[in-house]
mmCIF file of C-alpha atoms and ligand atoms in Angstrom:
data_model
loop_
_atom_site.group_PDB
_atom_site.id
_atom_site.type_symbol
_atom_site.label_atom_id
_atom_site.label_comp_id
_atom_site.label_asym_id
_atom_site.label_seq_id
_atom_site.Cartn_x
_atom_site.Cartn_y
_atom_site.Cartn_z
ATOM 1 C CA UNK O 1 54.084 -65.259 -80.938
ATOM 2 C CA UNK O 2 54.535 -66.242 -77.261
ATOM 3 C CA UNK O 3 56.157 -63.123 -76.283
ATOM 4 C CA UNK O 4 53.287 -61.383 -77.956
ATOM 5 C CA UNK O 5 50.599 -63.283 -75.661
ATOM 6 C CA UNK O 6 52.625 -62.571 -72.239
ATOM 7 C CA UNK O 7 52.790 -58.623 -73.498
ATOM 8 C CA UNK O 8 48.776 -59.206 -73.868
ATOM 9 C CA UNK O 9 48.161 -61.066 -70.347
ATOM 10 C CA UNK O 10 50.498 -58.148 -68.939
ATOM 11 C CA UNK O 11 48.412 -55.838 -70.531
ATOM 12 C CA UNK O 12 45.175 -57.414 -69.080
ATOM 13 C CA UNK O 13 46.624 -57.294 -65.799
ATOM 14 C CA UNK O 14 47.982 -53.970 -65.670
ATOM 15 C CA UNK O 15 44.289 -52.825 -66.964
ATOM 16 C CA UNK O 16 42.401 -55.145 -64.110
ATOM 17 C CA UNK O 17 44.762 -53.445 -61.112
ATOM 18 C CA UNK O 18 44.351 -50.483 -62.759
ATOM 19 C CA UNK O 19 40.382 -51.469 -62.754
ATOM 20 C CA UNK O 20 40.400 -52.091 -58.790
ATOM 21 C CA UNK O 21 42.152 -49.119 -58.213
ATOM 22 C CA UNK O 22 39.452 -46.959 -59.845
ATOM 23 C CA UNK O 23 36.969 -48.686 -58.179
ATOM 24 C CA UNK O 24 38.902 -48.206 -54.487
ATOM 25 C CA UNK O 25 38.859 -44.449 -55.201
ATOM 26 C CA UNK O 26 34.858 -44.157 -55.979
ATOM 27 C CA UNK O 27 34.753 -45.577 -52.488
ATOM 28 C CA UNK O 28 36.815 -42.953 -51.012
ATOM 29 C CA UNK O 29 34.730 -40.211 -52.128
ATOM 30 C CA UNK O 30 31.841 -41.880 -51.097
ATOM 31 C CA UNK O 31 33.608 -42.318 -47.493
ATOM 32 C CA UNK O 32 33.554 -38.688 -46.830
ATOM 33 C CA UNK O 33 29.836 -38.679 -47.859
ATOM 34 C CA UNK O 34 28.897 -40.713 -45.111
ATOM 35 C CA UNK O 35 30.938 -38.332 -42.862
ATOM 36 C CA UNK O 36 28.902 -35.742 -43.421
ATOM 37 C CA UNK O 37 25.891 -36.976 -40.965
ATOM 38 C CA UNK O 38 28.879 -35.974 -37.595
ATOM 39 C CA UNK O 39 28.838 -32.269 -39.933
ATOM 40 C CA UNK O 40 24.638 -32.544 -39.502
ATOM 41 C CA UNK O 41 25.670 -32.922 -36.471
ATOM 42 C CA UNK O 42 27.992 -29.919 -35.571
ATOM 43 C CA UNK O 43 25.360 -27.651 -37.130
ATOM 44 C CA UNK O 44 22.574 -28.888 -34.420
ATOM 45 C CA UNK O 45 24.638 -27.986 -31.574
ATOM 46 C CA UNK O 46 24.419 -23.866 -32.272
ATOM 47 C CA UNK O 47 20.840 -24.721 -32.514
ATOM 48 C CA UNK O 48 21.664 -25.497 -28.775
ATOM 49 C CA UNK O 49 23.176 -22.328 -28.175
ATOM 50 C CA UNK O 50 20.737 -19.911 -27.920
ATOM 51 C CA UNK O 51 18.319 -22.448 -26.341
ATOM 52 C CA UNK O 52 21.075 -22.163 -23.612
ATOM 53 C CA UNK O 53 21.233 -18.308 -23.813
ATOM 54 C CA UNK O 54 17.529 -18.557 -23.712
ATOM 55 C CA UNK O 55 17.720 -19.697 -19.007
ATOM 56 C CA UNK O 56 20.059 -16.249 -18.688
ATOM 57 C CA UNK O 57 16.835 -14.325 -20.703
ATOM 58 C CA UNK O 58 14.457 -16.081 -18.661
ATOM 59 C CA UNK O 59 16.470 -15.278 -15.519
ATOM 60 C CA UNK O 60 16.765 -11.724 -16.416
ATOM 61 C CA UNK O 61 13.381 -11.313 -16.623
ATOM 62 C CA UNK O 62 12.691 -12.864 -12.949
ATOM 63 C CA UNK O 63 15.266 -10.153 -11.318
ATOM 64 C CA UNK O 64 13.061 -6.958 -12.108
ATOM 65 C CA UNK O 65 10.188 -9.255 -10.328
ATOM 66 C CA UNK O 66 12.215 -9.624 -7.261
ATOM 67 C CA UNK O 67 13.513 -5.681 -6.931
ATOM 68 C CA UNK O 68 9.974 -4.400 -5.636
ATOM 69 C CA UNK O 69 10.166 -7.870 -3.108
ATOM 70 C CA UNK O 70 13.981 -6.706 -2.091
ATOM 71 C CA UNK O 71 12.593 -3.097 -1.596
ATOM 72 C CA UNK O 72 10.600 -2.657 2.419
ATOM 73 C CA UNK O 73 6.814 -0.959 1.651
ATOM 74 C CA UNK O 74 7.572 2.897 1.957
ATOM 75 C CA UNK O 75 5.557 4.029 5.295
ATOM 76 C CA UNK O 76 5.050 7.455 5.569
ATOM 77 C CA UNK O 77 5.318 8.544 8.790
ATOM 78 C CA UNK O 78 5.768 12.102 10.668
ATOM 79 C CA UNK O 79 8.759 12.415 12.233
ATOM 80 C CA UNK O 80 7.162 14.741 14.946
ATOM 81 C CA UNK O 81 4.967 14.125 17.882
ATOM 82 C CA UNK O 82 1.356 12.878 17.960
ATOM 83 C CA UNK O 83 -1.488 14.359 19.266
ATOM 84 C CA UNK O 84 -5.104 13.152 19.712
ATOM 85 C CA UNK O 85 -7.743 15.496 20.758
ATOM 86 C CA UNK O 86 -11.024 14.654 22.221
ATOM 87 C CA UNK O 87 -14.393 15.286 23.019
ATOM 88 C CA UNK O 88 -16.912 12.286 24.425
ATOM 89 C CA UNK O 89 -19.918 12.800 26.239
ATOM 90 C CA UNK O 90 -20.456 9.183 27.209
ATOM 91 C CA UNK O 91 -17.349 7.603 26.501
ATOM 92 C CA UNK O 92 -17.113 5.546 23.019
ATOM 93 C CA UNK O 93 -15.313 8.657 21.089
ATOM 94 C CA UNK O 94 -12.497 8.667 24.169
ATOM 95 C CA UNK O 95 -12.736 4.775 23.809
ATOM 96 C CA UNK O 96 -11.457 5.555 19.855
ATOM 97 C CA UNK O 97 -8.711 8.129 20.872
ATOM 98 C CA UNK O 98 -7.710 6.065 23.526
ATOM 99 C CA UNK O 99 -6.906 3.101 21.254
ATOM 100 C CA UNK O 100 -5.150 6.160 18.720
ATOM 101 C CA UNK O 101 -3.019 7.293 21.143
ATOM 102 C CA UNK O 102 -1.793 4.153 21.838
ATOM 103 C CA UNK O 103 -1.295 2.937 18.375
ATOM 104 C CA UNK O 104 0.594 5.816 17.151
ATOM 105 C CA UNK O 105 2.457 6.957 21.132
ATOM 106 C CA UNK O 106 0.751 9.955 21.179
ATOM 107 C CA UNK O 107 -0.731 12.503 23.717
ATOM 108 C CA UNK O 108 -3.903 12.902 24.661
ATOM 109 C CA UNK O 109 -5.909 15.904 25.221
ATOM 110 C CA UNK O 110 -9.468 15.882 26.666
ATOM 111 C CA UNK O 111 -11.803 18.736 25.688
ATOM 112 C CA UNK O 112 -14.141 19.185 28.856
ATOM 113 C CA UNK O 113 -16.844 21.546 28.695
ATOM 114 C CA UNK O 114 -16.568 24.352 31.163
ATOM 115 C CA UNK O 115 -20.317 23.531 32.150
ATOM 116 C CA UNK O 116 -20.429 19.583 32.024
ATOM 117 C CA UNK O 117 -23.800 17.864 30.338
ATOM 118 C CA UNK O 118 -25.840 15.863 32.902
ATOM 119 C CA UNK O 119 -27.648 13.053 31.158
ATOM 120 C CA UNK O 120 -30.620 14.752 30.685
ATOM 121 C CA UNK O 121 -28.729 17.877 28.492
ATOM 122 C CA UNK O 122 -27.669 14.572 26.210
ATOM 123 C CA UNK O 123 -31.012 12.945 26.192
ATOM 124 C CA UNK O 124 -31.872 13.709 22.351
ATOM 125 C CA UNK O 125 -35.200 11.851 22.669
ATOM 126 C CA UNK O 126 -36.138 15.336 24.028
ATOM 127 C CA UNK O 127 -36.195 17.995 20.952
ATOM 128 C CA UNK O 128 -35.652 20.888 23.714
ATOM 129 C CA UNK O 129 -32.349 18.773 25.466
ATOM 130 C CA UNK O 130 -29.728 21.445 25.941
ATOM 131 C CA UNK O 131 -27.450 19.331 23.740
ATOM 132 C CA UNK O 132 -29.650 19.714 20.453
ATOM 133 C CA UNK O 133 -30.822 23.714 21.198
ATOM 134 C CA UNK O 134 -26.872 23.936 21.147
ATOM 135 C CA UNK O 135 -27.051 22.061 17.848
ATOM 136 C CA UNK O 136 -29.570 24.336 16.355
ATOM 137 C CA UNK O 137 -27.549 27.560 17.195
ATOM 138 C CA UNK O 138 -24.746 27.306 14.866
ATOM 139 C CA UNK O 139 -23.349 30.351 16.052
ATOM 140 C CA UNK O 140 -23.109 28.731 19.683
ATOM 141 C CA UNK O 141 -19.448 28.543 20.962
ATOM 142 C CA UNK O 142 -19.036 26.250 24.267
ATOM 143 C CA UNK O 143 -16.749 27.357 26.673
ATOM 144 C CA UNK O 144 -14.269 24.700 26.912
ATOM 145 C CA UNK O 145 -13.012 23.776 30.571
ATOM 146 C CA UNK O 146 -10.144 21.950 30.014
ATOM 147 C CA UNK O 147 -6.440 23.562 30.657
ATOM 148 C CA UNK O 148 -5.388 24.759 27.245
ATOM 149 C CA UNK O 149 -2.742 23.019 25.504
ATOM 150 C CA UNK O 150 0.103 23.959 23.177
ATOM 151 C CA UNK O 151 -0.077 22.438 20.085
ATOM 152 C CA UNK O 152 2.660 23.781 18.212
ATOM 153 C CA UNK O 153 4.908 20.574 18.467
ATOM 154 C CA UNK O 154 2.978 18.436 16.911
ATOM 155 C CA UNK O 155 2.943 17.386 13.252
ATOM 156 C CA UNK O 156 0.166 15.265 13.338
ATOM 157 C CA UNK O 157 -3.433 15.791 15.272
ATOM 158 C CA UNK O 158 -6.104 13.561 15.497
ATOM 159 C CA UNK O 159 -9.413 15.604 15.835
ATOM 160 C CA UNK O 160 -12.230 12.745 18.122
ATOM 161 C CA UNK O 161 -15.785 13.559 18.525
ATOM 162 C CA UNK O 162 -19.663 12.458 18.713
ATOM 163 C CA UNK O 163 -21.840 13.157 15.978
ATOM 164 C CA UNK O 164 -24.967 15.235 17.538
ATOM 165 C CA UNK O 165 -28.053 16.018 15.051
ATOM 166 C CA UNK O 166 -25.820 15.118 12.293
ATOM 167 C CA UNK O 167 -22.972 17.470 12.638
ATOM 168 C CA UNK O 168 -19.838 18.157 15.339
ATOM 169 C CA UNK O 169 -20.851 19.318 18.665
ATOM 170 C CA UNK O 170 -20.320 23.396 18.905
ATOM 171 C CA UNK O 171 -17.529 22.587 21.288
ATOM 172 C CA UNK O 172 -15.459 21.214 18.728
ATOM 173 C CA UNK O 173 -15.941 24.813 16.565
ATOM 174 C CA UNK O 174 -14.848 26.639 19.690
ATOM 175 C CA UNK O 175 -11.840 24.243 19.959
ATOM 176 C CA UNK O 176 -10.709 24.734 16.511
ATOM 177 C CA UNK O 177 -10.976 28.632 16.142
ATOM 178 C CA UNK O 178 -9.093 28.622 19.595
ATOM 179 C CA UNK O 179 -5.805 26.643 17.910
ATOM 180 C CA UNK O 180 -3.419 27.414 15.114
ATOM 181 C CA UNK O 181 -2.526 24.169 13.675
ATOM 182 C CA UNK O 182 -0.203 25.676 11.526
ATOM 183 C CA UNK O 183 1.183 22.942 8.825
ATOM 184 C CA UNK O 184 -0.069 19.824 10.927
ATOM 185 C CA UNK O 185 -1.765 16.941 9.360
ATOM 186 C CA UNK O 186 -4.725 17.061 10.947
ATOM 187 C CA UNK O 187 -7.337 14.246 11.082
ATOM 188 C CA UNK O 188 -10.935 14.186 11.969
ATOM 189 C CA UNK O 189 -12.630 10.916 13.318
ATOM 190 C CA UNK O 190 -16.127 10.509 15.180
ATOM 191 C CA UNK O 191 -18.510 7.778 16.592
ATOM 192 C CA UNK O 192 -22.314 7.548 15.793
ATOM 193 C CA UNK O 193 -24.977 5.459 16.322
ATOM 194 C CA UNK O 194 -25.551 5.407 12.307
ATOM 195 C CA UNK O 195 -24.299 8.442 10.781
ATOM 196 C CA UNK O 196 -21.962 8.886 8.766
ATOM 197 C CA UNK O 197 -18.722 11.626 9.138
ATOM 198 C CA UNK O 198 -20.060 14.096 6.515
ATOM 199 C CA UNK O 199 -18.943 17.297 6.339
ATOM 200 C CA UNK O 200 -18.146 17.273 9.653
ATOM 201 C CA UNK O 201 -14.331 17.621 8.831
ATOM 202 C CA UNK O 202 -14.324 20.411 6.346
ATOM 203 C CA UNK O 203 -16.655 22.682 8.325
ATOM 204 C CA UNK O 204 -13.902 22.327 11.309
ATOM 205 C CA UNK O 205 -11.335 22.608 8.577
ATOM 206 C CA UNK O 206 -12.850 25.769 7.305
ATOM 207 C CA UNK O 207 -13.629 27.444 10.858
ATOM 208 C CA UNK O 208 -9.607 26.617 12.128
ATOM 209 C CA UNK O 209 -8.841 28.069 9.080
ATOM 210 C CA UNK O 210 -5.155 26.557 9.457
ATOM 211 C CA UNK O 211 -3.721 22.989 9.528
ATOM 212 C CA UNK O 212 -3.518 20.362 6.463
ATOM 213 C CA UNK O 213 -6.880 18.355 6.934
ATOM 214 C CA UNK O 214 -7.683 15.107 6.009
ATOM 215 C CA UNK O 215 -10.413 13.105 5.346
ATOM 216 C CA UNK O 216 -12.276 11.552 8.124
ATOM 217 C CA UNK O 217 -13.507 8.591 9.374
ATOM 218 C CA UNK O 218 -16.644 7.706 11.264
ATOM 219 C CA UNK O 219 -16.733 4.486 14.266
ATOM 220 C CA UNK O 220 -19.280 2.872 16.030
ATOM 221 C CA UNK O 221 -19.503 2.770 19.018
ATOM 222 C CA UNK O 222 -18.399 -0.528 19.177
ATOM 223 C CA UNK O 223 -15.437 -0.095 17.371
ATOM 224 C CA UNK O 224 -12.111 -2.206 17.935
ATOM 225 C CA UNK O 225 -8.842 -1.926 18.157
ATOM 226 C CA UNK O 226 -8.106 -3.898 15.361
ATOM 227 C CA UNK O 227 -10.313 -1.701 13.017
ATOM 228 C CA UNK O 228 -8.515 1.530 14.612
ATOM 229 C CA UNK O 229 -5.194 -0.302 13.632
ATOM 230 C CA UNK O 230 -6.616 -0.926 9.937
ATOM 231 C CA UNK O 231 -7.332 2.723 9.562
ATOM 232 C CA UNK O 232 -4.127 4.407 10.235
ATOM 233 C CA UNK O 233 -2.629 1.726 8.181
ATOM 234 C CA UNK O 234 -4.696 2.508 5.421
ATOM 235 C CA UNK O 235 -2.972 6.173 6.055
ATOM 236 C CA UNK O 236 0.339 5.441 6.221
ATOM 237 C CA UNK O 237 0.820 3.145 3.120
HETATM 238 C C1 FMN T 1 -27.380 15.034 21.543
HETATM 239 C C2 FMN T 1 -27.040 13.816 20.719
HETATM 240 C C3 FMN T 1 -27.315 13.807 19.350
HETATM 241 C C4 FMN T 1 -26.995 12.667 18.572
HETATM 242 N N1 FMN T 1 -27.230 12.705 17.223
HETATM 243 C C5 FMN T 1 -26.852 11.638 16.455
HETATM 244 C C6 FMN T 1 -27.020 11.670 15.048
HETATM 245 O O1 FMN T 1 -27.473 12.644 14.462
HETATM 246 N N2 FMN T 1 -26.663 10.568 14.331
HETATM 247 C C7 FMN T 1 -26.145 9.457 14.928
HETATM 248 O O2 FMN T 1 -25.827 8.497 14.222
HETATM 249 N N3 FMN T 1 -25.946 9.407 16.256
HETATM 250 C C8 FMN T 1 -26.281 10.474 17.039
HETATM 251 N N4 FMN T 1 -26.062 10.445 18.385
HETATM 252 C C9 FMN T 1 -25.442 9.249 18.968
HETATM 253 C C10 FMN T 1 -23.953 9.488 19.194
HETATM 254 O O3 FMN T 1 -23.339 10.037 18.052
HETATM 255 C C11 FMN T 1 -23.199 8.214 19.534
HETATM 256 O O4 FMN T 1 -23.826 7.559 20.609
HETATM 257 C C12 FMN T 1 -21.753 8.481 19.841
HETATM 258 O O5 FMN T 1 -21.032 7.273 19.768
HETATM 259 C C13 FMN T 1 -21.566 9.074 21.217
HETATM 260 O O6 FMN T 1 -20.201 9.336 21.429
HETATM 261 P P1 FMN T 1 -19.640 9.652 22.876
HETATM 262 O O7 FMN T 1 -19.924 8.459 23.730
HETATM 263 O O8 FMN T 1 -18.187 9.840 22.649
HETATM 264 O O9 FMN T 1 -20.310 10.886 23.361
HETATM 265 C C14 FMN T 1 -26.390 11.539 19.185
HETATM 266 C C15 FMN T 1 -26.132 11.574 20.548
HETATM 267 C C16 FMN T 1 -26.448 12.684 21.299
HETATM 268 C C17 FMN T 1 -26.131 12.715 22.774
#
């Protein structure tokens, strides 16, 4: 009967280790459980990734910014010589071609009339000045006094005169039917008191019936170097 009671507390304690054993493994599984928040964890950090890939985007899409930056403004520019040509009955048109020809190192050529205008042939308060009967005649070609000039070298030619009654003085048309410009840029530009360059430049265009005209540009008579600069600026860019 003893024996029989020791077999039983043997029993009992085989069944309570047994018990806490069981119990030591629940915990165990649990363990790993609680591991998992380091495996949250790991699957943040690709959300980093492509946050990180996201600076060599961003700096990809500064570079195509800074090519146009890297590249100098393209300035077109003749490689030939310059040539400004001139007619000014009281100075401000010369004034202009003077400040050309130094802004772009070219020549200068004067047209002088053969018979020079006193101030009284230029007085166009007076309807019958000699200045504005040559105006009215538009078939009137002035004899031009000046030694002529070969233009053939030049690639570019500024084209300077006054505006009289609205249009070029008849000088200028006997200049241009006197030159071939050939393939030359050619450029008009006048003073006035008020008007503007009109068609000025494509009825000289039209009678030199040569050369690659542009469009012109009227000064006053005050105008400045600086706004001379602006304009062939405004050309070359
Ligand atoms: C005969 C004559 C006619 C003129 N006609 C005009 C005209 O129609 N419109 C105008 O704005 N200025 C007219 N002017 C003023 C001149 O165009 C202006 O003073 C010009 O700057 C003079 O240039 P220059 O000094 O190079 O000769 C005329 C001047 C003269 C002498």
């Amino acid at each position: 009967m003893r024996k029989k009671r020791i077999v039983i507390v043997l029993f009992l304690c085989v069944m309570l280790v047994s018990t806490a054993c069981g119990k030591d493994k629940t915990n165990n599984t649990s363990t790993p459980t609680a591991e998992a928040t380091p495996t949250a964890e790991a699957t943040k950090a690709p959300e980093v990734t492509p946050t990180a890939e996201a600076t060599p985007t961003a700096e990809a899409t500064k570079a195509p910014e800074a090519t146009p930056t890297a590249e100098p403004t393209q300035i077109v520019t003749d490689p030939g010589k310059v040539l400004v040509v001139v007619f000014s009955a009281t100075g401000n048109t010369k004034k202009v071609a003077e400040m050309v020809a130094k802004i772009e190192n070219a020549d200068l050529y004067e047209i002088v009339p053969a018979v020079p205008y006193t101030s009284e042939d230029i007085n166009y308060g007076n309807y019958n000045c000699r200045a504005l009967k040559e105006q009215g005649n538009a078939s009137a070609r002035l004899e031009i006094g000046s030694d002529a000039i070969d233009i053939s070298g030049y690639t570019r030619i500024y084209v300077g005169y006054p505006i009289w009654a609205g249009s070029e003085p008849r000088i200028l048309d006997t200049f241009v039917e006197s030159y071939d410009f050939d393939t030359a840029t050619v450029i008009p530009f006048c003073t006035s008191g008020s008007s503007g360059i009109g068609s000025t430049g494509t009825k000289l265009a039209t009678l030199a019936g040569s050369g690659n005209w542009q469009t012109g540009k009227r000064f006053p008579g005050s105008a400045t170097e600086k706004d001379v600069q602006a304009w062939i600026d405004s050309m070359k860019q």
